[in-house]
Coordinates of C-alpha atoms in Angstrom, one line a residue:
Chain A
X868 CA -16.6 -14.2 -27.2
X869 CA -16.6 -14.1 -23.3
X870 CA -19.1 -13.0 -20.7
X871 CA -21.7 -9.8 -19.8
X872 CA -22.1 -8.6 -16.5
X873 CA -25.9 -8.0 -16.3
X874 CA -25.6 -7.0 -12.3
X875 CA -22.1 -6.6 -10.6
X876 CA -23.2 -7.5 -6.9
X877 CA -21.2 -5.5 -4.3
X878 CA -17.6 -5.4 -5.5
X879 CA -16.6 -8.1 -8.2
X880 CA -13.4 -7.5 -9.8
X881 CA -10.8 -9.3 -11.7
X882 CA -8.1 -10.7 -9.8
X883 CA -5.2 -13.4 -10.1
X884 CA -2.3 -14.3 -8.0
X885 CA -1.3 -10.7 -7.7
X886 CA 1.3 -8.3 -9.1
X887 CA 4.6 -8.6 -6.7
X888 CA 7.8 -6.4 -7.3
X889 CA 6.3 -2.8 -7.2
X890 CA 5.6 -2.5 -3.6
X891 CA 8.4 0.0 -3.0
X892 CA 6.6 2.7 -5.1
X893 CA 3.0 2.1 -3.4
X894 CA 1.7 -0.3 -5.9
X895 CA 0.6 -3.5 -3.9
X896 CA 0.6 -7.2 -4.7
X897 CA -3.3 -7.4 -5.2
X898 CA -5.0 -10.7 -6.1
X899 CA -7.3 -12.9 -4.5
X900 CA -7.5 -12.1 -1.0
X901 CA -8.3 -16.1 -0.5
X902 CA -5.8 -17.4 -2.8
X903 CA -6.6 -21.0 -2.2
X904 CA -10.2 -20.4 -3.4
X905 CA -8.7 -19.0 -6.2
X906 CA -6.0 -21.7 -7.0
X907 CA -8.9 -24.6 -6.5
X908 CA -11.4 -22.9 -8.4
X909 CA -9.0 -22.6 -11.2
X910 CA -7.8 -26.2 -10.8
X911 CA -11.4 -27.2 -11.2
X912 CA -12.1 -25.8 -14.9
X913 CA -8.5 -27.0 -16.0
X914 CA -7.0 -23.7 -16.0
X915 CA -3.1 -22.9 -14.6
X916 CA -3.7 -22.0 -10.7
X917 CA -2.7 -18.2 -11.5
X918 CA -5.1 -17.7 -14.0
X919 CA -7.4 -14.4 -13.8
X920 CA -10.8 -14.9 -12.3
X921 CA -13.6 -12.8 -10.6
X922 CA -13.4 -12.3 -6.9
X923 CA -17.2 -11.5 -5.9
X924 CA -17.8 -10.4 -2.2
X925 CA -20.9 -10.8 0.1
X926 CA -23.2 -10.3 -3.1
X927 CA -22.9 -12.5 -6.2
X928 CA -23.0 -10.9 -9.6
X929 CA -25.5 -12.0 -12.5
X930 CA -23.2 -13.0 -15.5
X931 CA -24.6 -13.8 -19.3
X932 CA -22.3 -16.2 -21.4
X933 CA -21.8 -15.8 -24.7
X934 CA -19.5 -18.7 -25.3
X935 CA -19.7 -22.1 -24.0
X936 CA -17.3 -22.6 -21.0
X937 CA -16.4 -24.8 -18.0
X938 CA -16.7 -23.0 -14.6
X939 CA -16.6 -23.3 -10.9
X940 CA -17.1 -21.5 -7.9
X941 CA -15.3 -21.6 -4.8
X942 CA -14.9 -19.8 -1.3
X943 CA -17.9 -18.5 0.6
X944 CA -21.0 -20.6 0.9
X945 CA -22.7 -18.6 -1.8
X946 CA -25.5 -21.0 -3.5
X947 CA -25.3 -20.4 -7.6
X948 CA -27.6 -21.5 -10.4
X949 CA -27.6 -21.6 -13.9
X950 CA -30.5 -20.4 -15.6
X951 CA -32.4 -21.0 -12.3
X952 CA -31.2 -24.5 -11.7
X953 CA -28.9 -25.0 -8.9
X954 CA -25.3 -25.9 -9.1
X955 CA -23.1 -27.1 -6.1
X956 CA -19.8 -25.2 -5.4
X957 CA -16.6 -26.3 -5.4
X958 CA -17.8 -28.3 -8.3
X959 CA -16.9 -27.7 -12.0
X960 CA -20.0 -27.6 -14.4
X961 CA -20.5 -26.5 -18.0
X962 CA -22.3 -23.3 -18.9
X963 CA -24.0 -23.0 -22.6
X964 CA -23.7 -19.8 -24.6
X965 CA -26.6 -17.6 -24.1
X966 CA -27.1 -19.2 -20.2
X967 CA -27.0 -17.1 -17.2
X968 CA -25.0 -17.5 -13.8
X969 CA -26.7 -15.9 -10.8
X970 CA -26.5 -16.6 -7.1
X971 CA -28.8 -16.6 -3.9
X972 CA -28.3 -15.0 -0.4
X973 CA -24.6 -15.7 1.0
X974 CA -24.9 -18.6 3.9
X975 CA -21.2 -18.2 5.0
X976 CA -17.6 -16.9 4.3
X977 CA -17.7 -13.8 2.5
X978 CA -16.0 -14.1 -0.9
X979 CA -16.6 -16.2 -3.9
X980 CA -14.1 -17.0 -6.7
X981 CA -15.4 -17.5 -10.4
X982 CA -13.4 -19.7 -12.6
X983 CA -13.8 -19.6 -16.2
X984 CA -12.0 -22.0 -18.6
X985 CA -9.3 -20.4 -20.3
X986 CA -9.2 -17.3 -17.6
X987 CA -10.7 -13.7 -17.7
X988 CA -8.6 -12.2 -20.4
X989 CA -8.2 -9.0 -19.4
X990 CA -4.9 -7.1 -20.5
X991 CA -1.7 -7.6 -18.3
X992 CA -0.3 -4.7 -16.6
X993 CA 3.1 -4.9 -14.6
X994 CA 2.8 -8.6 -14.7
X995 CA -0.6 -9.5 -13.6
X996 CA -4.2 -8.9 -14.6
X997 CA -5.1 -8.2 -10.9
X998 CA -7.4 -4.9 -10.3
X999 CA -5.8 -2.3 -8.2
X1000 CA -8.9 0.1 -7.5
X1001 CA -7.3 2.9 -5.8
X1002 CA -4.3 3.0 -8.4
X1003 CA -7.3 2.5 -11.2
X1004 CA -4.6 -0.1 -12.4
X1005 CA -5.1 -3.9 -14.0
X1006 CA -8.3 -5.8 -14.5
X1007 CA -11.1 -4.3 -16.1
X1008 CA -10.4 -0.8 -16.9
X1009 CA -8.5 -0.3 -13.6
X1010 CA -12.0 -0.9 -11.7
X1011 CA -14.8 -2.9 -9.8
X1012 CA -17.0 -4.5 -12.5
X1013 CA -20.6 -2.5 -13.7
X1014 CA -23.7 -3.6 -15.4
X1015 CA -23.0 -3.8 -19.2
X1016 CA -19.6 -4.8 -19.0
X1017 CA -18.2 -7.1 -21.5
X1018 CA -15.2 -9.5 -20.8
X1019 CA -13.1 -11.8 -22.7
X1020 CA -12.3 -15.6 -21.9
X1021 CA -9.0 -17.1 -22.8
X1022 CA -8.5 -19.6 -25.2
X1023 CA -8.5 -23.1 -23.2
X1024 CA -6.3 -25.9 -24.0
X1025 CA -7.3 -28.3 -21.6
X1026 CA -10.8 -29.5 -21.4
X1027 CA -12.0 -31.0 -17.8
X1028 CA -15.3 -33.0 -16.8
X1029 CA -18.1 -31.7 -15.4
X1030 CA -18.4 -32.3 -11.8
X1031 CA -14.6 -32.3 -11.1
X1032 CA -14.7 -31.5 -7.3
X1033 CA -12.9 -30.6 -4.5
X1034 CA -13.8 -32.8 -1.5
X1035 CA -15.4 -31.2 1.5
X1036 CA -12.5 -32.4 3.8
X1037 CA -10.0 -30.4 2.1
X1038 CA -12.1 -26.8 1.8
X1039 CA -11.8 -24.2 4.6
X1040 CA -14.6 -24.5 7.2
X1041 CA -16.3 -21.5 7.5
X1042 CA -17.9 -21.1 11.2
X1043 CA -19.3 -17.7 12.9
X1044 CA -15.9 -17.0 14.5
X1045 CA -12.0 -17.1 13.9
X1046 CA -8.6 -17.2 15.0
X1047 CA -6.0 -15.5 13.6
X1048 CA -2.6 -16.6 14.3
X1049 CA -0.1 -13.4 15.2
X1050 CA 3.4 -12.6 15.3
X1051 CA 4.3 -10.1 17.9
X1052 CA 6.5 -7.7 16.7
X1053 CA 7.5 -4.7 14.7
X1054 CA 6.4 -1.9 17.4
X1055 CA 5.3 -4.3 19.8
X1056 CA 7.3 -2.9 22.6
X1057 CA 5.4 0.1 22.2
X1058 CA 2.4 -1.0 24.5
X1059 CA 2.5 -2.1 27.6
X1060 CA 2.6 -5.8 29.3
X1061 CA -1.2 -5.4 30.3
X1062 CA -2.0 -4.3 26.7
X1063 CA 0.3 -7.1 25.1
X1064 CA -1.4 -9.3 26.9
X1065 CA -5.2 -8.1 26.6
X1066 CA -4.6 -8.0 22.7
X1067 CA -4.7 -11.6 22.9
X1068 CA -7.2 -11.9 25.5
X1069 CA -10.1 -10.0 24.3
X1070 CA -12.2 -11.1 21.6
X1071 CA -12.7 -8.8 18.9
X1072 CA -15.7 -8.0 16.1
X1073 CA -15.0 -7.6 12.3
X1074 CA -16.0 -3.5 11.9
X1075 CA -17.9 -2.6 8.7
X1076 CA -14.3 -0.9 7.0
X1077 CA -13.5 -4.5 6.0
X1078 CA -12.4 -4.3 2.4
X1079 CA -9.4 -5.5 0.1
X1080 CA -7.0 -2.5 1.5
X1081 CA -7.6 -3.9 5.3
X1082 CA -9.8 -5.2 8.0
X1083 CA -10.5 -3.4 11.1
X1084 CA -11.6 -5.0 14.5
X1085 CA -13.3 -3.5 17.2
X1086 CA -14.9 -4.1 20.7
X1087 CA -11.5 -5.0 22.4
X1088 CA -9.9 -3.0 25.2
X1089 CA -7.7 -0.3 23.9
X1090 CA -4.0 -0.2 23.9
X1091 CA -1.7 1.7 26.5
X1092 CA 1.6 2.9 25.5
X1093 CA 4.7 3.1 27.1
X1094 CA 5.9 6.5 27.8
X1095 CA 8.5 8.0 25.6
X1096 CA 9.4 11.5 24.2
X1097 CA 8.3 11.0 20.4
X1098 CA 11.2 10.8 17.8
X1099 CA 11.9 13.7 16.2
X1100 CA 9.5 13.3 12.7
X1101 CA 7.2 10.7 14.5
X1102 CA 4.3 12.9 15.1
X1103 CA 3.1 13.7 18.6
X1104 CA 0.5 11.0 19.1
X1105 CA 2.0 7.7 20.8
X1106 CA 0.8 5.4 18.1
X1107 CA 2.7 7.4 15.5
X1108 CA 6.0 6.5 14.5
X1109 CA 8.2 7.9 11.2
X1110 CA 6.5 6.8 8.4
X1111 CA 7.7 3.3 7.4
X1112 CA 6.6 0.3 5.5
X1113 CA 3.9 -1.8 6.1
X1114 CA 4.0 -5.3 6.2
X1115 CA 1.2 -7.4 4.3
X1116 CA -1.0 -9.0 7.3
X1117 CA 0.6 -6.0 9.6
X1118 CA -1.8 -4.7 12.7
X1119 CA -1.5 -1.2 13.1
X1120 CA -3.6 0.5 16.1
X1121 CA -4.3 4.1 15.2
X1122 CA -4.2 5.9 18.5
X1123 CA -4.5 2.6 20.3
X1124 CA -8.2 2.0 19.8
X1125 CA -9.0 -0.1 16.4
X1126 CA -6.3 -2.7 14.8
X1127 CA -6.7 -2.8 11.6
X1128 CA -5.1 -5.9 9.4
X1129 CA -3.7 -4.7 6.1
X1130 CA -4.3 -7.0 3.0
X1131 CA -3.5 -7.6 -0.7
X1132 CA -4.6 -3.8 -1.7
X1133 CA -2.3 -2.7 1.5
X1134 CA -1.1 0.7 1.8
X1135 CA 2.3 0.5 1.6
X1136 CA 3.2 2.7 4.3
X1137 CA 2.6 5.3 6.6
X1138 CA 2.9 6.7 10.4
X1139 CA 1.1 4.3 12.5
X1140 CA 2.8 1.8 14.8
X1141 CA 2.4 -1.7 14.2
X1142 CA 2.0 -5.0 16.8
X1143 CA 2.6 -8.0 14.8
X1144 CA 1.8 -9.5 11.9
X1145 CA -0.8 -12.0 11.0
X1146 CA 1.0 -15.1 9.5
X1147 CA 1.0 -16.2 5.9
X1148 CA -1.0 -19.2 6.4
X1149 CA -4.3 -17.3 7.9
X1150 CA -4.3 -14.5 5.6
X1151 CA -6.7 -16.0 2.9
X1152 CA -9.2 -16.8 6.0
X1153 CA -9.3 -12.9 6.7
X1154 CA -11.0 -12.5 3.2
X1155 CA -13.6 -14.8 4.5
X1156 CA -14.4 -13.3 7.3
X1157 CA -17.6 -11.0 7.7
X1158 CA -18.4 -7.9 9.3
X1159 CA -19.4 -8.5 13.1
X1160 CA -17.9 -11.5 13.1
X1161 CA -15.9 -13.1 16.7
X1162 CA -12.1 -13.0 16.0
X1163 CA -9.4 -13.8 18.6
X1164 CA -5.8 -13.2 17.9
X1165 CA -3.5 -16.0 18.9
X1166 CA -0.1 -15.4 19.8
X1167 CA 2.3 -17.8 17.7
X1168 CA 6.3 -17.8 17.3
X1169 CA 7.7 -18.2 14.0
X1170 CA 8.7 -21.7 13.5
X1171 CA 4.6 -21.9 14.4
X1172 CA 4.1 -19.5 11.4
X1173 CA 6.1 -21.7 9.0
X1174 CA 4.8 -25.1 10.3
X1175 CA 1.5 -23.9 9.5
X1176 CA 2.1 -22.6 6.1
X1177 CA 3.8 -26.3 5.1
X1178 CA 0.7 -27.4 6.5
X1179 CA -1.4 -25.3 4.1
X1180 CA 0.6 -26.1 1.3
X1181 CA 0.3 -29.6 1.7
X1182 CA -3.3 -29.5 1.9
X1183 CA -3.2 -27.3 -1.8
X1184 CA -1.0 -30.1 -2.9
X1185 CA -3.6 -33.1 -2.0
X1186 CA -6.1 -31.0 -4.0
X1187 CA -4.0 -31.0 -7.0
X1188 CA -3.5 -34.9 -6.6
X1189 CA -7.2 -35.9 -5.7
X1190 CA -8.9 -33.3 -8.0
Chain B
X1396 CA 22.1 4.9 14.9
X1397 CA 21.6 0.9 15.6
X1398 CA 19.5 -0.7 13.3
X1399 CA 16.6 -3.0 15.2
X1400 CA 15.0 -6.0 13.1
X1401 CA 11.9 -7.5 13.5
X1402 CA 10.1 -10.5 11.5
X1403 CA 6.7 -9.1 10.2
X1404 CA 5.1 -12.3 10.4
X1405 CA 6.5 -15.2 8.7
X1406 CA 7.4 -13.8 4.8
X1407 CA 8.8 -10.2 6.0
X1408 CA 11.7 -8.8 7.7
X1409 CA 11.6 -5.3 8.9
X1410 CA 14.7 -3.4 9.9
X1411 CA 14.2 0.1 11.6
X1412 CA 17.5 2.0 11.3
X1413 CA 16.7 4.7 13.1
X1414 CA 13.7 5.7 15.8
X1415 CA 13.5 9.5 14.2
X1416 CA 14.1 11.0 11.1
X1417 CA 17.3 12.0 9.6
X1418 CA 19.2 12.3 6.4
X1419 CA 22.1 9.9 7.6
X1420 CA 19.0 7.3 8.5
X1421 CA 17.5 7.8 5.3
X1422 CA 20.7 7.3 3.3
X1423 CA 21.6 4.0 5.5
X1424 CA 18.2 2.6 4.4
X1425 CA 18.8 3.4 1.1
X1426 CA 22.3 2.4 0.9
X1427 CA 21.5 -1.1 2.4
X1428 CA 18.3 -2.0 0.5
X1429 CA 20.6 -0.9 -3.1
X1430 CA 23.3 -3.9 -1.8
X1431 CA 20.4 -6.1 -0.6
X1432 CA 18.9 -5.7 -4.4
X1433 CA 22.0 -6.5 -6.1
X1434 CA 23.1 -9.2 -4.0
X1435 CA 20.6 -11.2 -5.3
X1436 CA 19.3 -13.7 -2.7
X1437 CA 17.4 -16.4 -3.7
X1438 CA 13.9 -15.6 -2.1
X1439 CA 13.5 -12.5 -1.7
X1440 CA 10.2 -10.7 -3.3
X1441 CA 10.4 -6.8 -2.4
X1442 CA 12.9 -4.8 -1.2
X1443 CA 11.3 -1.3 0.4
X1444 CA 13.2 1.6 1.4
X1445 CA 11.2 3.8 3.6
X1446 CA 12.6 7.1 5.7
X1447 CA 14.6 5.8 8.3
X1448 CA 13.5 1.9 7.7
X1449 CA 13.2 -0.5 5.2
X1450 CA 11.5 -3.7 5.0
X1451 CA 12.2 -7.0 2.8
X1452 CA 9.5 -9.6 1.6
X1453 CA 10.6 -13.3 1.1
X1454 CA 9.4 -16.5 -0.2
X1455 CA 10.3 -18.5 3.3
X1456 CA 9.9 -21.8 1.3
X1457 CA 13.1 -20.4 -0.5
X1458 CA 15.0 -18.9 2.1
X1459 CA 14.9 -19.6 6.0
X1460 CA 13.9 -16.0 8.5
X1461 CA 16.9 -16.4 10.5
X1462 CA 19.5 -17.4 7.4
X1463 CA 17.9 -13.9 5.5
X1464 CA 18.5 -11.9 8.8
X1465 CA 21.7 -13.4 9.2
X1466 CA 22.6 -12.1 5.5
X1467 CA 21.0 -8.7 6.3
X1468 CA 23.1 -8.1 9.4
X1469 CA 25.9 -9.1 7.5
X1470 CA 25.6 -6.7 4.8
X1471 CA 25.1 -3.7 7.1
X1472 CA 28.1 -4.2 8.9
X1473 CA 30.0 -4.4 5.9
X1474 CA 28.7 -1.0 5.5
X1475 CA 29.7 0.6 8.1
X1476 CA 31.9 3.3 6.8
X1477 CA 30.6 3.0 3.2
X1478 CA 31.0 6.6 1.3
X1479 CA 27.7 8.2 1.2
X1480 CA 27.4 9.0 -2.2
X1481 CA 24.3 8.7 -4.7
X1482 CA 23.8 9.0 -8.7
X1483 CA 20.4 10.7 -8.5
X1484 CA 18.4 13.2 -10.2
X1485 CA 17.1 16.7 -9.5
X1486 CA 13.4 17.4 -10.2
X1487 CA 12.0 21.3 -10.8
X1488 CA 8.1 20.5 -9.3
X1489 CA 6.7 23.6 -10.1
X1490 CA 3.8 24.4 -7.1
X1491 CA 1.1 26.9 -7.5
X1492 CA 1.0 27.6 -3.8
X1493 CA -2.3 28.9 -2.0
X1494 CA -4.7 27.7 -5.0
X1495 CA -8.4 27.8 -5.2
X1496 CA -8.6 24.0 -5.5
X1497 CA -7.0 22.7 -1.9
X1498 CA -8.8 25.9 -0.6
X1499 CA -12.1 25.0 -1.6
X1500 CA -11.3 21.5 0.0
X1501 CA -9.5 22.5 3.3
X1502 CA -12.6 24.8 3.9
X1503 CA -15.1 22.0 3.6
X1504 CA -13.2 19.8 6.3
X1505 CA -12.2 23.0 8.7
X1506 CA -14.2 21.2 11.5
X1507 CA -11.2 18.2 11.3
X1508 CA -8.7 20.8 11.6
X1509 CA -6.4 22.0 14.8
X1510 CA -7.4 25.8 14.0
X1511 CA -10.8 26.0 12.1
X1512 CA -10.2 30.0 11.7
X1513 CA -7.0 29.9 9.5
X1514 CA -5.9 27.9 6.6
X1515 CA -3.6 25.2 6.0
X1516 CA -0.9 27.5 5.3
X1517 CA -1.8 30.0 7.9
X1518 CA -1.6 27.5 10.7
X1519 CA 1.7 26.0 9.3
X1520 CA 3.6 29.2 8.8
X1521 CA 2.5 30.6 12.5
X1522 CA 3.3 27.3 14.5
X1523 CA 6.8 27.3 12.9
X1524 CA 7.5 30.9 13.3
X1525 CA 7.4 32.7 10.1
X1526 CA 5.5 36.1 10.2
X1527 CA 3.6 35.6 6.8
X1528 CA 2.7 32.9 4.2
X1529 CA 5.0 34.4 2.0
X1530 CA 8.2 33.7 4.2
X1531 CA 6.8 30.2 5.1
X1532 CA 6.6 29.7 1.2
X1533 CA 9.8 31.0 0.5
X1534 CA 11.4 28.4 3.3
X1535 CA 9.1 25.7 1.7
X1536 CA 10.4 26.5 -1.6
X1537 CA 13.8 27.8 -1.1
X1538 CA 15.7 24.7 -0.1
X1539 CA 15.3 21.1 -1.9
X1540 CA 14.0 17.8 -0.5
X1541 CA 15.0 14.5 -0.7
X1542 CA 12.2 12.0 -1.8
X1543 CA 13.1 9.7 1.4
X1544 CA 10.2 7.1 0.4
X1545 CA 7.7 6.4 -2.3
X1546 CA 4.2 4.7 -1.2
X1547 CA 1.1 5.0 1.0
X1548 CA -0.7 4.4 -2.3
X1549 CA 0.8 4.2 -5.8
X1550 CA 3.6 6.7 -6.7
X1551 CA 3.2 9.1 -3.9
X1552 CA 6.6 10.7 -2.6
X1553 CA 7.5 11.6 0.6
X1554 CA 9.6 14.5 1.0
X1555 CA 12.4 15.3 3.7
X1556 CA 13.9 18.9 3.2
X1557 CA 17.7 19.1 3.1
X1558 CA 17.9 21.5 5.7
X1559 CA 19.6 21.4 9.5
X1560 CA 17.0 20.1 12.0
X1561 CA 16.3 23.7 13.4
X1562 CA 15.1 24.5 10.0
X1563 CA 12.7 21.7 9.5
X1564 CA 9.3 22.7 9.0
X1565 CA 7.0 20.5 11.5
X1566 CA 3.2 20.4 11.4
X1567 CA 0.6 17.8 12.9
X1568 CA -1.8 16.1 10.4
X1569 CA -5.3 16.9 10.8
X1570 CA -7.2 16.1 13.9
X1571 CA -9.3 13.4 11.8
X1572 CA -8.5 12.4 8.0
X1573 CA -10.1 14.3 5.0
X1574 CA -12.3 12.2 3.0
X1575 CA -11.0 13.9 0.0
X1576 CA -7.9 15.7 -1.5
X1577 CA -7.3 16.8 -5.1
X1578 CA -5.2 15.1 -7.0
X1579 CA -1.6 16.3 -7.2
X1580 CA -2.0 18.4 -4.0
X1581 CA 1.3 19.2 -2.1
X1582 CA 0.8 18.3 1.2
X1583 CA 2.7 18.1 4.9
X1584 CA 2.6 16.1 8.1
X1585 CA 5.1 15.6 10.5
X1586 CA 8.4 16.1 8.9
X1587 CA 7.3 15.1 5.7
X1588 CA 6.1 16.9 2.4
X1589 CA 4.4 14.9 -0.1
X1590 CA 2.2 15.1 -3.5
X1591 CA -0.7 12.7 -3.4
X1592 CA -0.8 10.9 -6.9
X1593 CA -4.3 10.1 -7.0
X1594 CA -7.6 11.9 -5.4
X1595 CA -8.7 10.3 -2.3
X1596 CA -8.5 10.3 1.7
X1597 CA -5.6 12.1 3.4
X1598 CA -4.6 13.8 6.7
X1599 CA -1.8 16.0 5.7
X1600 CA -2.2 19.8 5.8
X1601 CA -3.0 21.2 1.9
X1602 CA -0.4 24.0 0.6
X1603 CA -1.1 24.0 -2.8
X1604 CA -1.2 22.2 -5.9
X1605 CA 1.1 21.0 -9.4
X1606 CA 0.2 20.8 -12.6
X1607 CA 3.2 18.0 -13.1
X1608 CA 1.4 14.6 -12.9
X1609 CA 3.4 12.1 -11.1
X1610 CA 1.4 8.9 -11.7
X1611 CA -0.5 7.6 -14.5
X1612 CA -1.7 4.0 -14.8
X1613 CA -2.5 4.4 -18.5
X1614 CA 1.1 5.3 -19.5
X1615 CA -0.1 8.6 -22.0
X1616 CA 1.1 11.1 -20.5
X1617 CA 4.3 12.3 -22.0
X1618 CA 6.7 11.9 -19.2
X1619 CA 4.8 8.7 -18.0
X1620 CA 4.9 6.7 -21.2
X1621 CA 8.0 4.7 -20.0
X1622 CA 6.7 4.0 -16.3
X1623 CA 3.6 4.7 -14.8
X1624 CA 5.5 6.1 -11.5
X1625 CA 7.5 9.2 -11.6
X1626 CA 9.7 8.8 -8.3
X1627 CA 12.1 7.0 -7.0
X1628 CA 13.8 6.7 -3.3
X1629 CA 16.7 9.1 -3.9
X1630 CA 15.3 11.7 -6.4
X1631 CA 16.0 15.5 -5.4
X1632 CA 12.7 17.5 -5.6
X1633 CA 13.0 21.4 -6.1
X1634 CA 9.6 23.3 -5.4
X1635 CA 9.3 26.1 -7.6
X1636 CA 6.3 28.9 -7.1
X1637 CA 4.2 29.7 -9.9
X1638 CA 1.1 31.7 -10.3
X1639 CA -2.7 31.1 -11.7
X1640 CA -1.0 31.9 -15.3
X1641 CA 1.9 29.4 -15.4
X1642 CA -0.3 27.1 -13.6
X1643 CA -3.1 27.1 -16.7
X1644 CA 0.0 27.2 -19.2
X1645 CA 1.7 24.2 -17.6
X1646 CA -1.8 22.1 -17.4
X1647 CA -2.5 22.9 -21.1
X1648 CA 1.3 21.6 -21.8
X1649 CA 0.2 18.6 -20.0
X1650 CA -3.0 17.9 -21.8
X1651 CA -1.4 18.8 -25.0
X1652 CA 1.5 16.2 -24.3
X1653 CA 4.1 18.9 -24.4
X1654 CA 5.0 18.5 -20.8
X1655 CA 8.3 17.8 -19.7
X1656 CA 10.0 18.1 -16.4
X1657 CA 13.2 19.9 -15.4
X1658 CA 15.5 17.2 -14.6
X1659 CA 19.4 17.1 -14.4
X1660 CA 21.6 14.4 -13.2
X1661 CA 23.6 14.8 -10.2
X1662 CA 26.0 12.7 -8.1
X1663 CA 25.4 13.4 -4.7
X1664 CA 27.7 13.3 -1.6
X1665 CA 26.5 13.7 1.7
X1666 CA 29.7 14.7 3.3
X1667 CA 30.3 17.5 1.0
X1668 CA 26.4 18.3 1.7
X1669 CA 27.0 18.3 5.0
X1670 CA 30.0 20.5 5.2
X1671 CA 28.2 23.5 3.6
X1672 CA 24.5 23.0 3.4
X1673 CA 23.2 26.4 2.1
X1674 CA 26.0 26.5 -0.5
X1675 CA 25.2 23.1 -1.9
X1676 CA 21.6 23.8 -2.0
X1677 CA 22.5 27.2 -3.8
X1678 CA 24.2 24.8 -6.5
X1679 CA 21.6 22.2 -6.9
X1680 CA 19.0 25.8 -7.6
X1681 CA 21.5 26.7 -10.1
X1682 CA 22.1 23.5 -11.8
X1683 CA 18.3 23.6 -12.8
X1684 CA 18.4 26.9 -14.7
X1685 CA 22.1 27.3 -15.1
X1686 CA 22.7 26.0 -18.8

């Protein structure tokens, strides 16, 4: 008993809070790109916060329920309906066996999290139900969902009422532009002082290559490098380094032209230099960015990053208390 | 070598042991990360050694960035004169060099290559001063390699050849990455060999293909039942050139669940290795088939 995928949307996958511990073997953490929305969705239907949900991007799926369940959809502003009747986002609602959940066109944001009471019950692989597509690992058969897929729902011990809601002031606002805070570092010293300044001065646009591996940005000025003789093993381009690990959120700039911020399905390492790292508090926000949106990178130090992290956590704590 | 530390946001510390690649830098990275793992510092989430650097992911709610940095520095300074010994294994990897599948792929992406008129093998042999692809393959398969990093994608080993710098092979990556690379392609970029664990994009030169699977998320293949990723940093690899007939045979062994890689245990000493590289490598070669 569970759900059946009538149409999968653009790229809908099973995700939870991820699979830490295997990055040194090239297996990334995966999991929801907007973890705040994922936790909140689970909370609304009475699941443990790390239960597996569906992550849909840009275009919602159409899902037929073969069991009764409590459901909540959070994240992007993606209007939804049950058998044609509109339902609110960030709010729990009940679905009866035989009913169909569908979505209208995206209004703002990028990713929706669809939590079902009991959680999506796919096999646990290396400690997580998250899908890692590049490695054909986890989730439903290691891939995004397709029409006709049937997914099991876990047993739900807690029953919650319909209409449980995250108040609007606790949701993340989704505008037409965004600011991402960055701690400069890693190979920051490789670019000139002018380039260091321009990187934060310029307005960047989200490119069409924006997925679970990383987000690419365009239209800022190209970075210029401090001259050096390339170290042995680094490769000849000034943007090359001896292949190293890539932190989640790190910003690599191949050839000095288009920054790429790595996300939850990150490639774990490679030979491109990095100029810094997006702070942990702003990683969720990247998951809600659409191509063509304006983005500014804001320079912060590590103490500011830690304070921002605390702030996000207290927001989640308030949801636990209020909802 | 002086390690340079940097914060990667508020939840990573990145340490560059050396700007350039060397076995010494790799050994330092591997030994420090080993001690860091063993020290079980609260809050550490991931410990990732790389070629000449390493990275720690941590939970800043459990340990403050500066406290972890101080811990890492003290671990590193306590290890200054540590003996470079590694308990590891030697693995023989059969390679069908100049195979039809990577050849078909490289021909499809010729316009993205530095030298569209020769193959990747011909190009690599020429710019490294070899008179034929045969002598190039001999050098590539003649001396063993250290797995100095596993990553990029799941289970992909980066390998650094255990020879002095004058004999290291160096090739640039493709001018623009390919959108396709056959699974288990034996590739090369910069001073690193690699084996592509999955089919996909890639920028490394392609020299051949191995019938030996190195990543199996389903854990069905005989030697990957216990764990889906075959390689670990610190493994030693020796390539064995094979022909089409042997390739087909090995592939059948894989498909029928009979394939078992040739593996030997080795207590590797960096000092001993450096005092006689060719002799040491010869012994490694003999270990594999000197039962």
